[in-house]
Tab-separated table of C-alpha atoms in Angstrom:
chain	number	residue	atom	x	y	z
A	25	MET	CA	17.253	-8.181	100.891
A	26	LEU	CA	15.041	-11.130	101.910
A	27	LEU	CA	12.006	-9.313	100.536
A	28	ILE	CA	13.487	-8.884	97.076
A	29	LEU	CA	14.709	-12.508	97.138
A	30	GLY	CA	11.196	-13.706	97.970
A	31	ARG	CA	9.699	-11.594	95.196
A	32	ARG	CA	12.146	-12.943	92.635
A	33	LEU	CA	11.525	-16.544	93.732
A	34	LEU	CA	7.769	-16.083	93.405
A	35	GLY	CA	8.228	-14.496	89.982
A	36	ALA	CA	10.383	-17.419	88.856
A	37	PHE	CA	7.591	-20.007	89.159
A	38	PRO	CA	5.447	-18.684	86.257
A	39	VAL	CA	8.562	-18.418	84.088
A	40	LEU	CA	9.567	-22.022	84.785
A	41	LEU	CA	5.998	-23.208	84.261
A	42	ALA	CA	5.860	-21.444	80.889
A	43	LEU	CA	9.217	-22.976	79.962
A	44	VAL	CA	7.971	-26.487	80.771
A	45	MET	CA	4.835	-25.815	78.739
A	46	VAL	CA	6.833	-24.633	75.712
A	47	VAL	CA	9.143	-27.654	75.871
A	48	PHE	CA	6.152	-29.996	76.168
A	49	VAL	CA	4.447	-28.440	73.134
A	50	LEU	CA	7.678	-28.664	71.115
A	51	GLN	CA	7.894	-32.345	71.948
A	52	LYS	CA	4.373	-32.835	70.627
A	53	VAL	CA	4.889	-30.972	67.345
A	54	ALA	CA	8.395	-32.348	66.702
A	55	PRO	CA	8.577	-34.752	63.724
A	56	VAL	CA	10.267	-37.364	65.922
A	57	ASP	CA	8.193	-40.214	67.337
A	58	PRO	CA	9.641	-40.929	70.800
A	59	VAL	CA	8.267	-44.484	70.706
A	60	VAL	CA	10.033	-45.265	67.417
A	61	ALA	CA	13.197	-43.664	68.750
A	62	LEU	CA	12.990	-45.938	71.784
A	63	VAL	CA	11.987	-49.322	70.293
A	64	GLY	CA	13.125	-48.891	66.690
A	65	GLU	CA	11.309	-48.684	63.368
A	66	LYS	CA	11.036	-52.478	62.942
A	67	ALA	CA	9.444	-53.205	66.307
A	68	PRO	CA	6.216	-55.301	66.206
A	69	PRO	CA	2.928	-53.426	66.707
A	70	ASP	CA	2.329	-54.957	70.139
A	71	VAL	CA	5.785	-53.825	71.318
A	72	TYR	CA	5.100	-50.363	69.899
A	73	GLU	CA	1.764	-50.095	71.704
A	74	ALA	CA	3.258	-51.374	74.960
A	75	ALA	CA	5.994	-48.757	74.805
A	76	ARG	CA	3.452	-46.084	73.937
A	77	HIS	CA	1.377	-47.053	76.984
A	78	GLN	CA	4.482	-47.171	79.184
A	79	LEU	CA	5.394	-43.619	78.144
A	80	GLY	CA	1.833	-42.441	78.764
A	81	LEU	CA	1.350	-41.260	75.178
A	82	ASP	CA	-2.063	-42.931	74.909
A	83	ARG	CA	-3.517	-40.566	77.513
A	84	PRO	CA	-5.240	-37.207	76.801
A	85	VAL	CA	-2.828	-34.343	76.155
A	86	PRO	CA	-3.695	-32.367	79.352
A	87	VAL	CA	-3.053	-35.507	81.411
A	88	GLN	CA	0.248	-36.000	79.602
A	89	PHE	CA	1.264	-32.409	80.391
A	90	PHE	CA	0.592	-32.686	84.119
A	91	HIS	CA	2.341	-36.054	84.139
A	92	TYR	CA	5.349	-34.464	82.432
A	93	LEU	CA	5.237	-31.470	84.794
A	94	GLY	CA	5.150	-33.699	87.866
A	95	HIS	CA	8.072	-35.796	86.691
A	96	ALA	CA	10.082	-32.713	85.703
A	97	ALA	CA	9.509	-31.201	89.160
A	98	GLN	CA	11.006	-34.376	90.651
A	99	GLY	CA	14.022	-34.256	88.334
A	100	ASP	CA	12.796	-37.019	86.023
A	101	LEU	CA	13.426	-35.779	82.467
A	102	GLY	CA	12.796	-39.046	80.676
A	103	THR	CA	15.120	-41.588	79.092
A	104	SER	CA	17.724	-40.773	76.476
A	105	THR	CA	17.197	-42.731	73.280
A	106	VAL	CA	20.946	-42.595	72.634
A	107	THR	CA	22.473	-43.637	75.963
A	108	ARG	CA	19.365	-45.569	77.166
A	109	THR	CA	19.817	-44.007	80.596
A	110	GLN	CA	17.986	-41.288	82.507
A	111	VAL	CA	18.513	-37.843	80.978
A	112	SER	CA	18.884	-36.347	84.456
A	113	SER	CA	21.736	-38.777	85.217
A	114	ASP	CA	23.513	-37.873	81.981
A	115	ILE	CA	23.093	-34.171	82.668
A	116	MET	CA	24.499	-34.541	86.185
A	117	LYS	CA	27.548	-36.204	84.649
A	118	PHE	CA	28.160	-33.611	81.928
A	119	LEU	CA	26.851	-30.411	83.581
A	120	PRO	CA	29.770	-29.857	86.033
A	121	VAL	CA	32.190	-29.622	83.108
A	122	THR	CA	30.069	-26.885	81.533
A	123	LEU	CA	29.541	-25.040	84.824
A	124	GLU	CA	33.290	-25.146	85.449
A	125	LEU	CA	33.780	-23.473	82.075
A	126	VAL	CA	31.071	-20.871	82.742
A	127	PHE	CA	32.369	-20.016	86.226
A	128	THR	CA	35.913	-19.606	84.926
A	129	ALA	CA	34.582	-17.416	82.113
A	130	LEU	CA	32.725	-15.277	84.671
A	131	VAL	CA	35.975	-14.686	86.557
A	132	LEU	CA	37.690	-13.656	83.315
A	133	ILE	CA	34.764	-11.394	82.421
A	134	ALA	CA	35.044	-9.622	85.767
A	135	LEU	CA	38.829	-9.218	85.511
A	136	ILE	CA	38.968	-8.170	81.855
A	137	GLY	CA	35.763	-6.127	81.884
A	138	PHE	CA	36.655	-4.152	84.995
A	139	PHE	CA	40.177	-3.511	83.724
A	140	LEU	CA	38.884	-2.233	80.383
A	141	GLY	CA	36.178	-0.134	82.009
A	142	LEU	CA	38.464	1.471	84.584
A	143	ALA	CA	41.301	2.050	82.130
A	144	THR	CA	39.171	3.724	79.488
A	145	ALA	CA	37.033	5.704	81.960
A	146	ARG	CA	40.039	7.150	83.773
A	147	GLY	CA	42.012	7.819	80.585
A	148	TRP	CA	45.016	5.725	81.547
A	149	ARG	CA	47.991	5.531	79.220
A	150	GLY	CA	47.099	3.343	76.263
A	151	SER	CA	43.348	3.744	76.772
A	152	GLY	CA	42.955	4.674	73.101
A	153	VAL	CA	44.448	1.346	72.084
A	154	LEU	CA	42.155	-0.414	74.545
A	155	ARG	CA	39.118	1.244	72.932
A	156	VAL	CA	40.170	-0.199	69.572
A	157	VAL	CA	40.650	-3.604	71.226
A	158	MET	CA	37.164	-3.373	72.740
A	159	ILE	CA	35.578	-2.627	69.378
A	160	SER	CA	37.508	-5.477	67.762
A	161	GLY	CA	36.643	-7.906	70.555
A	162	ALA	CA	32.943	-7.119	70.258
A	163	SER	CA	33.069	-7.809	66.514
A	164	VAL	CA	34.694	-11.248	66.641
A	165	PRO	CA	32.243	-14.207	66.673
A	166	VAL	CA	32.894	-17.016	69.117
A	167	PHE	CA	33.897	-19.645	66.582
A	168	LEU	CA	36.440	-17.258	65.025
A	169	ALA	CA	37.830	-16.431	68.474
A	170	CYS	CA	38.277	-20.163	69.067
A	171	LEU	CA	40.183	-20.602	65.804
A	172	ILE	CA	42.411	-17.580	66.497
A	173	ALA	CA	43.124	-18.810	70.041
A	174	MET	CA	44.038	-22.268	68.750
A	175	LEU	CA	46.282	-20.818	66.064
A	176	VAL	CA	48.130	-18.416	68.374
A	177	PHE	CA	48.412	-20.243	71.697
A	178	TYR	CA	48.676	-23.821	70.415
A	179	ARG	CA	50.076	-23.784	66.874
A	180	TRP	CA	52.424	-20.799	67.027
A	181	LEU	CA	53.364	-20.459	70.706
A	182	ASP	CA	52.712	-24.044	71.850
A	183	LEU	CA	51.658	-22.791	75.280
A	184	LEU	CA	48.230	-24.282	75.947
A	185	PRO	CA	46.388	-27.494	74.986
A	186	VAL	CA	43.221	-27.229	72.931
A	187	THR	CA	41.356	-30.543	73.268
A	188	GLY	CA	39.739	-32.409	76.130
A	189	GLN	CA	39.386	-31.617	79.804
A	190	THR	CA	42.702	-33.012	81.010
A	191	SER	CA	45.696	-35.024	79.828
A	192	ALA	CA	45.423	-37.445	82.776
A	193	TYR	CA	43.798	-40.849	82.332
A	194	ASP	CA	43.120	-41.305	86.058
A	195	ALA	CA	41.192	-38.139	86.864
A	196	PRO	CA	39.343	-38.619	90.169
A	197	ALA	CA	35.565	-38.961	90.226
A	198	GLY	CA	35.253	-36.660	93.209
A	199	PRO	CA	32.227	-35.645	95.250
A	200	THR	CA	31.634	-32.297	93.518
A	201	GLY	CA	32.049	-33.279	89.873
A	202	PHE	CA	34.208	-30.188	89.316
A	203	LEU	CA	37.668	-31.408	88.382
A	204	LEU	CA	39.375	-28.240	89.625
A	205	VAL	CA	37.902	-28.788	93.079
A	206	ASP	CA	38.161	-32.583	93.147
A	207	SER	CA	41.819	-32.539	92.120
A	208	LEU	CA	42.623	-30.305	95.103
A	209	LEU	CA	40.540	-32.474	97.431
A	210	ALA	CA	42.480	-35.500	96.188
A	211	GLY	CA	45.777	-33.717	96.882
A	212	ARG	CA	46.848	-33.589	93.224
A	213	PRO	CA	48.000	-30.031	92.387
A	214	GLY	CA	49.546	-31.270	89.124
A	215	LEU	CA	46.131	-32.400	87.914
A	216	PHE	CA	44.657	-29.059	89.011
A	217	LEU	CA	47.191	-27.153	86.898
A	218	ASP	CA	46.647	-29.496	83.954
A	219	ASP	CA	42.883	-28.982	84.088
A	220	LEU	CA	43.386	-25.230	84.411
A	221	GLN	CA	45.604	-25.203	81.308
A	222	HIS	CA	42.901	-27.040	79.343
A	223	LEU	CA	40.318	-24.571	80.653
A	224	ILE	CA	41.978	-21.231	79.915
A	225	LEU	CA	41.454	-21.050	76.148
A	226	PRO	CA	37.802	-22.217	76.097
A	227	ALA	CA	36.943	-19.887	78.986
A	228	LEU	CA	38.696	-16.981	77.278
A	229	CYS	CA	36.741	-17.587	74.061
A	230	VAL	CA	33.460	-17.624	76.010
A	231	ALA	CA	34.421	-14.536	78.032
A	232	ILE	CA	35.889	-12.186	75.421
A	233	GLY	CA	32.607	-10.849	73.997
A	234	PRO	CA	30.797	-10.360	77.341
A	235	ALA	CA	33.977	-8.901	78.899
A	236	VAL	CA	34.140	-6.218	76.207
A	237	ALA	CA	30.453	-5.438	76.735
A	238	VAL	CA	30.964	-5.188	80.498
A	239	GLY	CA	33.956	-2.904	79.961
A	240	ARG	CA	31.988	-0.567	77.714
A	241	VAL	CA	29.013	-0.370	80.101
A	242	LEU	CA	31.276	0.134	83.120
A	243	ARG	CA	33.149	2.909	81.320
A	244	SER	CA	29.931	4.718	80.433
A	245	SER	CA	28.516	4.256	83.937
A	246	LEU	CA	31.723	5.443	85.622
A	247	GLU	CA	31.918	8.522	83.445
A	248	GLY	CA	28.456	9.463	84.688
A	249	THR	CA	29.054	8.731	88.372
A	250	LEU	CA	32.399	10.546	88.437
A	251	ARG	CA	30.590	13.707	87.266
A	252	ALA	CA	27.795	13.332	89.817
A	253	GLU	CA	27.220	15.786	92.650
A	254	TYR	CA	28.300	13.373	95.389
A	255	ALA	CA	31.636	12.792	93.587
A	256	ARG	CA	32.298	16.520	93.437
A	257	THR	CA	31.378	16.821	97.121
A	258	ALA	CA	33.789	14.017	98.003
A	259	ARG	CA	36.590	15.775	96.109
A	260	ALA	CA	35.788	19.013	97.921
A	261	LYS	CA	36.214	17.193	101.243
A	262	GLY	CA	39.758	16.320	100.259
A	263	LEU	CA	39.371	12.736	99.065
A	264	SER	CA	41.793	11.631	96.381
A	265	GLU	CA	40.585	10.591	92.948
A	266	THR	CA	41.239	6.945	93.801
A	267	GLN	CA	39.189	7.221	97.002
A	268	VAL	CA	36.344	8.858	95.100
A	269	LEU	CA	36.465	6.082	92.522
A	270	VAL	CA	36.531	3.191	94.999
A	271	ARG	CA	34.235	4.530	97.749
A	272	HIS	CA	31.605	6.303	95.671
A	273	ALA	CA	31.720	6.018	91.887
A	274	LEU	CA	32.444	2.313	91.459
A	275	ARG	CA	29.697	1.046	93.738
A	276	ASN	CA	27.099	3.292	92.143
A	277	ALA	CA	28.249	2.189	88.689
A	278	LEU	CA	27.836	-1.535	89.415
A	279	GLY	CA	24.069	-1.674	88.862
A	280	PRO	CA	24.083	-1.558	85.034
A	281	VAL	CA	27.124	-3.866	84.948
A	282	LEU	CA	25.423	-6.545	87.063
A	283	ALA	CA	22.253	-6.267	84.979
A	284	LEU	CA	24.281	-6.732	81.794
A	285	MET	CA	26.085	-9.775	83.202
A	286	GLY	CA	22.717	-11.347	83.989
A	287	LEU	CA	21.559	-10.755	80.428
A	288	GLN	CA	24.851	-12.049	79.035
A	289	LEU	CA	24.576	-15.335	80.928
A	290	ALA	CA	22.163	-16.934	78.461
A	291	GLY	CA	24.510	-16.135	75.600
A	292	MET	CA	27.443	-17.433	77.631
A	293	ILE	CA	25.754	-20.795	78.178
A	294	GLY	CA	24.923	-21.023	74.481
A	295	ASN	CA	28.466	-20.058	73.517
A	296	SER	CA	29.895	-22.563	75.993
A	297	ILE	CA	27.998	-25.332	74.188
A	298	LEU	CA	29.600	-24.289	70.901
A	299	VAL	CA	33.033	-23.859	72.482
A	300	GLU	CA	32.855	-27.296	74.104
A	301	ALA	CA	32.129	-28.864	70.746
A	302	ILE	CA	35.113	-27.051	69.190
A	303	PHE	CA	37.538	-27.868	72.018
A	304	ALA	CA	36.130	-31.415	72.516
A	305	ARG	CA	35.339	-30.848	76.187
A	306	PRO	CA	33.063	-33.560	77.661
A	307	GLY	CA	30.328	-31.195	78.784
A	308	ILE	CA	26.738	-30.372	77.912
A	309	GLY	CA	27.837	-28.990	74.530
A	310	LEU	CA	29.303	-32.289	73.367
A	311	TYR	CA	26.328	-34.173	74.822
A	312	ILE	CA	23.670	-32.054	73.120
A	313	SER	CA	25.506	-31.978	69.783
A	314	GLN	CA	25.448	-35.779	69.726
A	315	SER	CA	21.795	-35.794	70.796
A	316	ILE	CA	20.745	-33.375	68.042
A	317	GLY	CA	22.533	-35.458	65.427
A	318	ARG	CA	20.647	-38.581	66.532
A	319	GLY	CA	17.250	-36.967	67.089
A	320	ASP	CA	17.230	-37.575	70.867
A	321	PHE	CA	14.480	-35.080	71.716
A	322	ASN	CA	14.169	-36.173	75.349
A	323	THR	CA	17.755	-35.081	75.926
A	324	ILE	CA	17.289	-31.821	74.005
A	325	ALA	CA	14.169	-30.999	76.028
A	326	GLY	CA	15.854	-31.912	79.318
A	327	ILE	CA	18.898	-29.759	78.622
A	328	THR	CA	16.608	-26.888	77.586
A	329	LEU	CA	14.820	-27.070	80.932
A	330	VAL	CA	18.067	-27.228	82.904
A	331	VAL	CA	19.621	-24.310	81.006
A	332	GLY	CA	16.423	-22.296	81.507
A	333	LEU	CA	16.504	-23.058	85.234
A	334	LEU	CA	20.147	-21.969	85.433
A	335	TYR	CA	19.304	-18.720	83.653
A	336	VAL	CA	16.435	-17.971	86.049
A	337	VAL	CA	18.584	-18.724	89.106
A	338	ALA	CA	21.434	-16.595	87.770
A	339	ASN	CA	19.120	-13.628	87.232
A	340	ILE	CA	17.782	-13.978	90.782
A	341	VAL	CA	21.362	-13.878	92.063
A	342	VAL	CA	22.057	-10.791	89.928
A	343	ASP	CA	18.958	-9.038	91.306
A	344	VAL	CA	20.082	-9.760	94.872
A	345	LEU	CA	23.587	-8.469	94.121
A	346	GLN	CA	22.105	-5.321	92.585
A	347	ALA	CA	20.071	-4.773	95.736
A	348	ALA	CA	23.219	-5.224	97.830
A	349	ALA	CA	25.119	-2.708	95.688
A	350	ASP	CA	22.266	-0.190	95.637
A	351	PRO	CA	19.862	-0.486	98.638
A	352	ARG	CA	17.347	1.759	96.853
A	353	ILE	CA	16.438	-1.214	94.605
A	354	ALA	CA	15.184	-3.215	97.594
A	355	MET	CA	12.719	-0.496	98.592
C-alpha cells in the first residue's frame, strides 16, 4: 500500500510541474496585460513601469517562470485584479463551499450508482424501468438537470430552496470553512438542516450523470464477476446469492467503478462550477465566473492550478483505494 502511494506521489510531481508550465505560458500569450489590469489604462508611464518591475515582468522569461514556480509552490498565486487581495486567500474563502458540494455529490453518486448497479445486475423488480432511467439520466446535460430540478422541487412541489448557501444571516465562520461541519460544532442543528436543504438540489444535479455512469459500469462488472469461477465455487459450498454478492463479486467489481469515479472527478468539479453559478452558491464557480467576466487572469490561473492539484490528489486516493480493494494492483 505504501509502495503504491509513494509511486503515485512521485508520478504527481511531473504532472503538477507541467500544469504550472501550461498555466504560465497561457498567462504570457493571453491578450490581457496584467500591469494594465492592476494599475489601469490611464496610469502614468512611470507608475506602469514601477508596477511592471514589482511584478517581475521586466525579467527574462525563464527567470519569470522559476519565480512563478517558486511562489506557486509556497501558495502565492498572485493578486486578484478584481478583489485586490491575494488569490490564495480568495480561494481559501470560496473553495470550502465547492468542496462541500463535491463531497455531497460523491455521497449521492455512491448511493445512487450502487443502487442502480445492484438493481439492474441482479434483475430486481423494476430493473427494466431503471435501465430506461439510466439512459435518460446519461442524456440530460447539467444545465437542463438544474432547470428541471428547480421546476419540480421548487416551483411545483415547493420542497427545497434553489439559491444561496443558507437562509441564515448569521452563519458562523467556523474553523473548517465547511458550513455543515461548523454549524454542528457551533451547536446549531437548525442551521445544519438549512444548509443541507440548500445543498441537496445542486449536489443532485452534479451527481446524476456520474451516478448513472457508475451504475452502468458496476452492473457490467458485477455481471462478469457473478459468472466467474470463484462465484460458482462459492455457490457450490452452500453460500447464498447475497453472500456471494457481498463477499466475492462486489469487491472484485469495485476496481472499474473506482477508476471511473476518479475520471469523473474532473467533470464533477467543472460541473460544480456551472451549478454554483446557476444556484448562486458562493463558491469557486461564482468566483471564477466573475473573474472571467472582468479579465482577472491571475484568479483564473490560480483556480486552474488548485483544481488540477485536487484532481491529481483525488486520483492518488482512487489508486490507493483500488489497491485496497484488489491487492494484486499493489504488486
